Amino acid sequence: MRTVLRAAMRGRLGRLASIGLAVGLGVAFLTGTLALGDTLRANFDDLFTQAYGRTDVVVRSATTLDTDVEAAQGLVPVSLAEQLRALDGVRIVEPQIEGFGQLTGADGEKLGGQGPPTLAGSWVDDPELSPWRLVEGRAPEGSEEVVINRGAAEDGSLDVGDVTTVATPEPVTVTVVGIATFGTADGIGPTTWTAFTFAGAERHVTGRPGQASSLLVAGDDGVDAAALRAEIAARLPAGVEAVTGGELVADANQTINEDFLGFLRGFLTAFAAVALLVATFSIHNTFAIVVAQRTRETALLRAVGASRRQVLGSVLAEGALVGVAASAAGVLAGIGLAGLLKGLFDAFGFALPAGGLTLGRALLLAPVVGVGVTLVAGLTPALRASRVAPLEAMRAAATDGGRASRARLAAGAVLAAGGVALAVTGAGSHSLALAGLGALALTVGTVVLGPGAVPPVAGALGRALGRLRGVTGALAARNTVRSPRRTAGTASALLVGVGVVTIFTVVAGSLRASIDDRVGEVVSADLLISGSGFGGGGLSPGLAAAVDRVPQVDAAVGVATGPVSIEGRTSQASVADPADLAAHVTVDVGDRFAVSDTVADDRGWAVGQTVAVTFPDGATETLTIGAVYEPADPIVNGYLVPRQVWDRHSVQTVDNQVLIRLADGVSVEDGQRAVEAAAAAFAPPDVQTRAEFVEDVTANVNAMLGLVYALLALAIVIALMGIANTLSLSIHERVRELGLLRAVGQTRRQLRSMVRWESVVIAVLGTAGGVALGLFLGWALIGAASASGTVRFAAPVGLLVPVAVVGALAGVLAAVRPARRAARLQVLDAVAAT
């Protein structure tokens, strides 16, 4: 059997290569995603180790408020530094300030964009306490002198001696006196860093003299960091803690892994799973056709004594060898793909830190998955081959055709019906788990039911094609019905890929429509100014006051956000002067602390109830709920804290938006020009109309959708390869039939057209099914995820029509090679084929 296996594989290298290509692409994507995730984790670990690893002890506030949007920590007294310097074993103590600061480039544009943090703080000279190294110029000496990281200098075309602006968030005119690297890197990934003197950072960043973000402590040579930490901790006041540099690195890594990297790895792995699932359909279909076409060969082996076990083992061994070779090639391709994926994220505005590749998990897991997928996909065809009886050797030909069994159709109907019921229930009860389970059941049920749907749907397409393309079109449609299982299996790969694309398109379109609705409903402001920094912040609180003084403006109010802990739960709160806010947003709460009705219902709160609110500085106040309002996203979230309360406890107040109502009789164009002139002194932000604001808010949704399309393109390519493989193998199977068609007068052009239309029918089946499935599941998932009803379902026809058209036209592309091969058949040779 080993000799037979080798001979069989040599004779079918082309067909096996098509299987291997599908496996290799799936494995390459999995390898790339695993390698990128592990590389980013290692890179962040290196960054944090460089930042804190050589610091023995860090003294900081014991209060840390961390949300998905941002983390905030209180300040510590600088006076503690003198007490710590007096301790035995302490060599040096340096206070450090860290906060928000957005640097402006030489062209006047803000650096950093929407993605990475834009930081400012104090310069630390001691090389053991700071990872920053001067590579040009000198350290800052005056309070308006700064050192910037080399990456920011290059992005902003800034050099030593240049004068620019740093928004902290108040605009500060500074002189660049030095350029630094983070170790040997140009910065902390794509983050920008601006370093003042400590006095300059006190003045411009925190505005809190005598307080620091942390105290960095280096011990004498040979001092144990843990012992030093314990000694320091015993002398600290309440609300202040000491941690070792190693503990700080571990905490930072845990936070980044649980939040950003955990999401990113899950996001990428989901797309790798889709690619592998699509590849599984293509592999299974190709194996099924190949095994069916070898029926006579298999029967002859059985006739000369081969057992069922030997036949089964031979087919599975063939699949395993293909899987091993393809997985090896896929791993090599995946290493390059990891770099391309990072570049893809950078291109869509989601910049990631750079560094060498980490391949441990990718090299171990991806090949195992690749071989496993190949064996699973080939198992059913292998079992079918092992059941071939010796008498089959007497038949002239065989195919994998046949209609689905009644049991299969019944099982598919039950799964599909159950999936629909679960999805509808999940949407109605806002249960994402139920909706997700329903989506899985419905998808599986649709695939299982596929062979039953092929005859009626393809028949209808055949009638339409018959009228459009005559006999050629009718023959193309009938060819797809000859083997419903094969056609359904081929179309299913495209159905899954297009279905996932449609779900994301529907979700993105619904988010955009809902944001548009919400802005129209809750925002009465004529103009808005939005920050462009990390988390959406970056505006000076003084900007709203300056705009409010413009004659063309009736009223202006700034809105900030920040983390608070309320009754033990950390959340992002909105901050504004509530009475002023009511003039711009449909939130009427007087001048009191307030919560949205969604929060009130969730936590069982009512007007007049008191709650304990902990702020970033560690202080806790008992506030009374003065009002309950309808959610006003994207301006006001679930909690609204009066600015006068917030300002008592915030480390650095940074506004997210300024809402502007124009005076009576002032046009939007005139008002916009007047506001832009007033805002010019504040590192000029963009002044937007409501329509422009909606477009800006949805820009990240658009970027994410573009990234999704790019990632899912691989799955679509694999699906189209499956169509091409099916057609190529089908042509091999139908050589005599095609020869007879040529013999009775069919031209080569008609033959190519028939094969192309056959491909189009399969592509239309998969695309139409995918769009329909994606629309329904998108509706269900939106309903399940939007418990407050703030996101409404909206089918973006303008985006879905191109998806459907491209999916159908891709069938033409998939048929190019098979059609040419069919047209090259010699008539006499084809007629004589057996």
PDB file of N, CA, C and O in Angstrom, residues 344-381:
ATOM      1  N   LEU A 344      -0.802  46.302   8.306  1.00  0.00           N
ATOM      2  CA  LEU A 344      -2.215  46.529   8.021  1.00  0.00           C
ATOM      3  C   LEU A 344      -2.864  47.326   9.142  1.00  0.00           C
ATOM      4  O   LEU A 344      -3.621  48.270   8.900  1.00  0.00           O
ATOM      5  N   PHE A 345      -2.563  46.971  10.402  1.00  0.00           N
ATOM      6  CA  PHE A 345      -3.099  47.715  11.534  1.00  0.00           C
ATOM      7  C   PHE A 345      -2.597  49.155  11.498  1.00  0.00           C
ATOM      8  O   PHE A 345      -3.360  50.096  11.751  1.00  0.00           O
ATOM      9  N   ASP A 346      -1.311  49.344  11.209  1.00  0.00           N
ATOM     10  CA  ASP A 346      -0.756  50.699  11.129  1.00  0.00           C
ATOM     11  C   ASP A 346      -1.462  51.516  10.050  1.00  0.00           C
ATOM     12  O   ASP A 346      -1.757  52.698  10.233  1.00  0.00           O
ATOM     13  N   ALA A 347      -1.743  50.866   8.905  1.00  0.00           N
ATOM     14  CA  ALA A 347      -2.365  51.569   7.782  1.00  0.00           C
ATOM     15  C   ALA A 347      -3.775  52.036   8.114  1.00  0.00           C
ATOM     16  O   ALA A 347      -4.232  53.067   7.614  1.00  0.00           O
ATOM     17  N   PHE A 348      -4.469  51.286   8.968  1.00  0.00           N
ATOM     18  CA  PHE A 348      -5.826  51.668   9.338  1.00  0.00           C
ATOM     19  C   PHE A 348      -5.884  52.472  10.631  1.00  0.00           C
ATOM     20  O   PHE A 348      -6.945  52.662  11.222  1.00  0.00           O
ATOM     21  N   GLY A 349      -4.729  52.944  11.112  1.00  0.00           N
ATOM     22  CA  GLY A 349      -4.704  53.853  12.260  1.00  0.00           C
ATOM     23  C   GLY A 349      -4.610  53.186  13.608  1.00  0.00           C
ATOM     24  O   GLY A 349      -4.804  53.834  14.632  1.00  0.00           O
ATOM     25  N   PHE A 350      -4.315  51.879  13.664  1.00  0.00           N
ATOM     26  CA  PHE A 350      -4.184  51.186  14.940  1.00  0.00           C
ATOM     27  C   PHE A 350      -2.715  50.794  15.123  1.00  0.00           C
ATOM     28  O   PHE A 350      -2.333  49.631  14.973  1.00  0.00           O
ATOM     29  N   ALA A 351      -1.873  51.793  15.427  1.00  0.00           N
ATOM     30  CA  ALA A 351      -0.430  51.567  15.460  1.00  0.00           C
ATOM     31  C   ALA A 351      -0.042  50.644  16.608  1.00  0.00           C
ATOM     32  O   ALA A 351      -0.591  50.716  17.706  1.00  0.00           O
ATOM     33  N   LEU A 352       0.916  49.745  16.350  1.00  0.00           N
ATOM     34  CA  LEU A 352       1.382  48.772  17.327  1.00  0.00           C
ATOM     35  C   LEU A 352       2.892  48.914  17.504  1.00  0.00           C
ATOM     36  O   LEU A 352       3.590  49.319  16.575  1.00  0.00           O
ATOM     37  N   PRO A 353       3.417  48.588  18.697  1.00  0.00           N
ATOM     38  CA  PRO A 353       4.863  48.710  18.908  1.00  0.00           C
ATOM     39  C   PRO A 353       5.647  47.728  18.060  1.00  0.00           C
ATOM     40  O   PRO A 353       5.187  46.629  17.760  1.00  0.00           O
ATOM     41  N   ALA A 354       6.862  48.129  17.686  1.00  0.00           N
ATOM     42  CA  ALA A 354       7.694  47.291  16.819  1.00  0.00           C
ATOM     43  C   ALA A 354       8.601  46.395  17.644  1.00  0.00           C
ATOM     44  O   ALA A 354       8.804  46.594  18.826  1.00  0.00           O
ATOM     45  N   GLY A 355       9.163  45.385  16.985  1.00  0.00           N
ATOM     46  CA  GLY A 355      10.096  44.474  17.655  1.00  0.00           C
ATOM     47  C   GLY A 355      10.249  43.199  16.857  1.00  0.00           C
ATOM     48  O   GLY A 355       9.513  42.947  15.903  1.00  0.00           O
ATOM     49  N   GLY A 356      11.235  42.383  17.233  1.00  0.00           N
ATOM     50  CA  GLY A 356      11.457  41.114  16.554  1.00  0.00           C
ATOM     51  C   GLY A 356      10.340  40.127  16.799  1.00  0.00           C
ATOM     52  O   GLY A 356       9.583  40.238  17.770  1.00  0.00           O
ATOM     53  N   LEU A 357      10.222  39.125  15.915  1.00  0.00           N
ATOM     54  CA  LEU A 357       9.135  38.155  16.001  1.00  0.00           C
ATOM     55  C   LEU A 357       9.378  37.134  17.100  1.00  0.00           C
ATOM     56  O   LEU A 357      10.498  36.674  17.306  1.00  0.00           O
ATOM     57  N   THR A 358       8.309  36.760  17.806  1.00  0.00           N
ATOM     58  CA  THR A 358       8.314  35.674  18.781  1.00  0.00           C
ATOM     59  C   THR A 358       7.468  34.549  18.205  1.00  0.00           C
ATOM     60  O   THR A 358       6.266  34.727  17.986  1.00  0.00           O
ATOM     61  N   LEU A 359       8.079  33.379  17.982  1.00  0.00           N
ATOM     62  CA  LEU A 359       7.416  32.341  17.184  1.00  0.00           C
ATOM     63  C   LEU A 359       7.071  31.075  17.961  1.00  0.00           C
ATOM     64  O   LEU A 359       6.575  30.118  17.372  1.00  0.00           O
ATOM     65  N   GLY A 360       7.334  31.041  19.253  1.00  0.00           N
ATOM     66  CA  GLY A 360       7.166  29.795  20.014  1.00  0.00           C
ATOM     67  C   GLY A 360       5.837  29.106  19.813  1.00  0.00           C
ATOM     68  O   GLY A 360       5.754  27.976  19.320  1.00  0.00           O
ATOM     69  N   ARG A 361       4.739  29.789  20.198  1.00  0.00           N
ATOM     70  CA  ARG A 361       3.412  29.174  20.098  1.00  0.00           C
ATOM     71  C   ARG A 361       3.023  28.903  18.662  1.00  0.00           C
ATOM     72  O   ARG A 361       2.397  27.892  18.352  1.00  0.00           O
ATOM     73  N   ALA A 362       3.374  29.826  17.770  1.00  0.00           N
ATOM     74  CA  ALA A 362       3.001  29.675  16.358  1.00  0.00           C
ATOM     75  C   ALA A 362       3.632  28.432  15.759  1.00  0.00           C
ATOM     76  O   ALA A 362       2.975  27.681  15.013  1.00  0.00           O
ATOM     77  N   LEU A 363       4.898  28.177  16.073  1.00  0.00           N
ATOM     78  CA  LEU A 363       5.585  27.022  15.499  1.00  0.00           C
ATOM     79  C   LEU A 363       5.039  25.708  16.041  1.00  0.00           C
ATOM     80  O   LEU A 363       5.095  24.681  15.368  1.00  0.00           O
ATOM     81  N   LEU A 364       4.510  25.732  17.266  1.00  0.00           N
ATOM     82  CA  LEU A 364       3.987  24.499  17.867  1.00  0.00           C
ATOM     83  C   LEU A 364       2.535  24.247  17.491  1.00  0.00           C
ATOM     84  O   LEU A 364       2.157  23.134  17.131  1.00  0.00           O
ATOM     85  N   LEU A 365       1.714  25.277  17.571  1.00  0.00           N
ATOM     86  CA  LEU A 365       0.268  25.086  17.441  1.00  0.00           C
ATOM     87  C   LEU A 365      -0.212  25.079  15.994  1.00  0.00           C
ATOM     88  O   LEU A 365      -1.040  24.244  15.611  1.00  0.00           O
ATOM     89  N   ALA A 366       0.285  26.016  15.171  1.00  0.00           N
ATOM     90  CA  ALA A 366      -0.242  26.152  13.810  1.00  0.00           C
ATOM     91  C   ALA A 366      -0.100  24.874  12.980  1.00  0.00           C
ATOM     92  O   ALA A 366      -1.060  24.459  12.311  1.00  0.00           O
ATOM     93  N   PRO A 367       1.071  24.192  12.972  1.00  0.00           N
ATOM     94  CA  PRO A 367       1.156  22.952  12.177  1.00  0.00           C
ATOM     95  C   PRO A 367       0.210  21.865  12.668  1.00  0.00           C
ATOM     96  O   PRO A 367      -0.357  21.126  11.858  1.00  0.00           O
ATOM     97  N   VAL A 368       0.036  21.773  13.980  1.00  0.00           N
ATOM     98  CA  VAL A 368      -0.883  20.763  14.524  1.00  0.00           C
ATOM     99  C   VAL A 368      -2.298  21.040  14.045  1.00  0.00           C
ATOM    100  O   VAL A 368      -3.029  20.127  13.627  1.00  0.00           O
ATOM    101  N   VAL A 369      -2.694  22.306  14.097  1.00  0.00           N
ATOM    102  CA  VAL A 369      -4.037  22.673  13.637  1.00  0.00           C
ATOM    103  C   VAL A 369      -4.183  22.402  12.143  1.00  0.00           C
ATOM    104  O   VAL A 369      -5.207  21.878  11.688  1.00  0.00           O
ATOM    105  N   GLY A 370      -3.145  22.741  11.353  1.00  0.00           N
ATOM    106  CA  GLY A 370      -3.207  22.528   9.911  1.00  0.00           C
ATOM    107  C   GLY A 370      -3.388  21.070   9.548  1.00  0.00           C
ATOM    108  O   GLY A 370      -4.251  20.716   8.727  1.00  0.00           O
ATOM    109  N   VAL A 371      -2.589  20.196  10.161  1.00  0.00           N
ATOM    110  CA  VAL A 371      -2.714  18.757   9.888  1.00  0.00           C
ATOM    111  C   VAL A 371      -4.056  18.244  10.386  1.00  0.00           C
ATOM    112  O   VAL A 371      -4.730  17.448   9.711  1.00  0.00           O
ATOM    113  N   GLY A 372      -4.483  18.728  11.567  1.00  0.00           N
ATOM    114  CA  GLY A 372      -5.764  18.290  12.112  1.00  0.00           C
ATOM    115  C   GLY A 372      -6.934  18.663  11.226  1.00  0.00           C
ATOM    116  O   GLY A 372      -7.841  17.856  10.987  1.00  0.00           O
ATOM    117  N   VAL A 373      -6.926  19.898  10.714  1.00  0.00           N
ATOM    118  CA  VAL A 373      -7.999  20.353   9.823  1.00  0.00           C
ATOM    119  C   VAL A 373      -8.041  19.501   8.557  1.00  0.00           C
ATOM    120  O   VAL A 373      -9.110  19.102   8.087  1.00  0.00           O
ATOM    121  N   THR A 374      -6.867  19.196   8.018  1.00  0.00           N
ATOM    122  CA  THR A 374      -6.814  18.388   6.792  1.00  0.00           C
ATOM    123  C   THR A 374      -7.379  16.992   7.042  1.00  0.00           C
ATOM    124  O   THR A 374      -8.150  16.464   6.224  1.00  0.00           O
ATOM    125  N   LEU A 375      -7.014  16.379   8.173  1.00  0.00           N
ATOM    126  CA  LEU A 375      -7.499  15.030   8.474  1.00  0.00           C
ATOM    127  C   LEU A 375      -9.004  15.024   8.735  1.00  0.00           C
ATOM    128  O   LEU A 375      -9.716  14.130   8.271  1.00  0.00           O
ATOM    129  N   VAL A 376      -9.476  16.042   9.468  1.00  0.00           N
ATOM    130  CA  VAL A 376     -10.923  16.116   9.738  1.00  0.00           C
ATOM    131  C   VAL A 376     -11.694  16.306   8.431  1.00  0.00           C
ATOM    132  O   VAL A 376     -12.719  15.664   8.194  1.00  0.00           O
ATOM    133  N   ALA A 377     -11.183  17.195   7.568  1.00  0.00           N
ATOM    134  CA  ALA A 377     -11.871  17.449   6.299  1.00  0.00           C
ATOM    135  C   ALA A 377     -11.864  16.226   5.399  1.00  0.00           C
ATOM    136  O   ALA A 377     -12.799  16.013   4.609  1.00  0.00           O
ATOM    137  N   GLY A 378     -10.817  15.418   5.470  1.00  0.00           N
ATOM    138  CA  GLY A 378     -10.719  14.253   4.604  1.00  0.00           C
ATOM    139  C   GLY A 378     -11.283  12.978   5.184  1.00  0.00           C
ATOM    140  O   GLY A 378     -11.296  11.934   4.507  1.00  0.00           O
ATOM    141  N   LEU A 379     -11.773  13.033   6.444  1.00  0.00           N
ATOM    142  CA  LEU A 379     -12.218  11.803   7.104  1.00  0.00           C
ATOM    143  C   LEU A 379     -13.443  11.187   6.427  1.00  0.00           C
ATOM    144  O   LEU A 379     -13.472   9.984   6.134  1.00  0.00           O
ATOM    145  N   THR A 380     -14.464  12.016   6.176  1.00  0.00           N
ATOM    146  CA  THR A 380     -15.681  11.473   5.561  1.00  0.00           C
ATOM    147  C   THR A 380     -15.410  10.903   4.169  1.00  0.00           C
ATOM    148  O   THR A 380     -15.845   9.770   3.857  1.00  0.00           O
ATOM    149  N   PRO A 381     -14.700  11.614   3.298  1.00  0.00           N
ATOM    150  CA  PRO A 381     -14.367  10.995   2.007  1.00  0.00           C
ATOM    151  C   PRO A 381     -13.540   9.718   2.159  1.00  0.00           C
ATOM    152  O   PRO A 381     -13.706   8.765   1.380  1.00  0.00           O
TER     153      PRO A 381
END
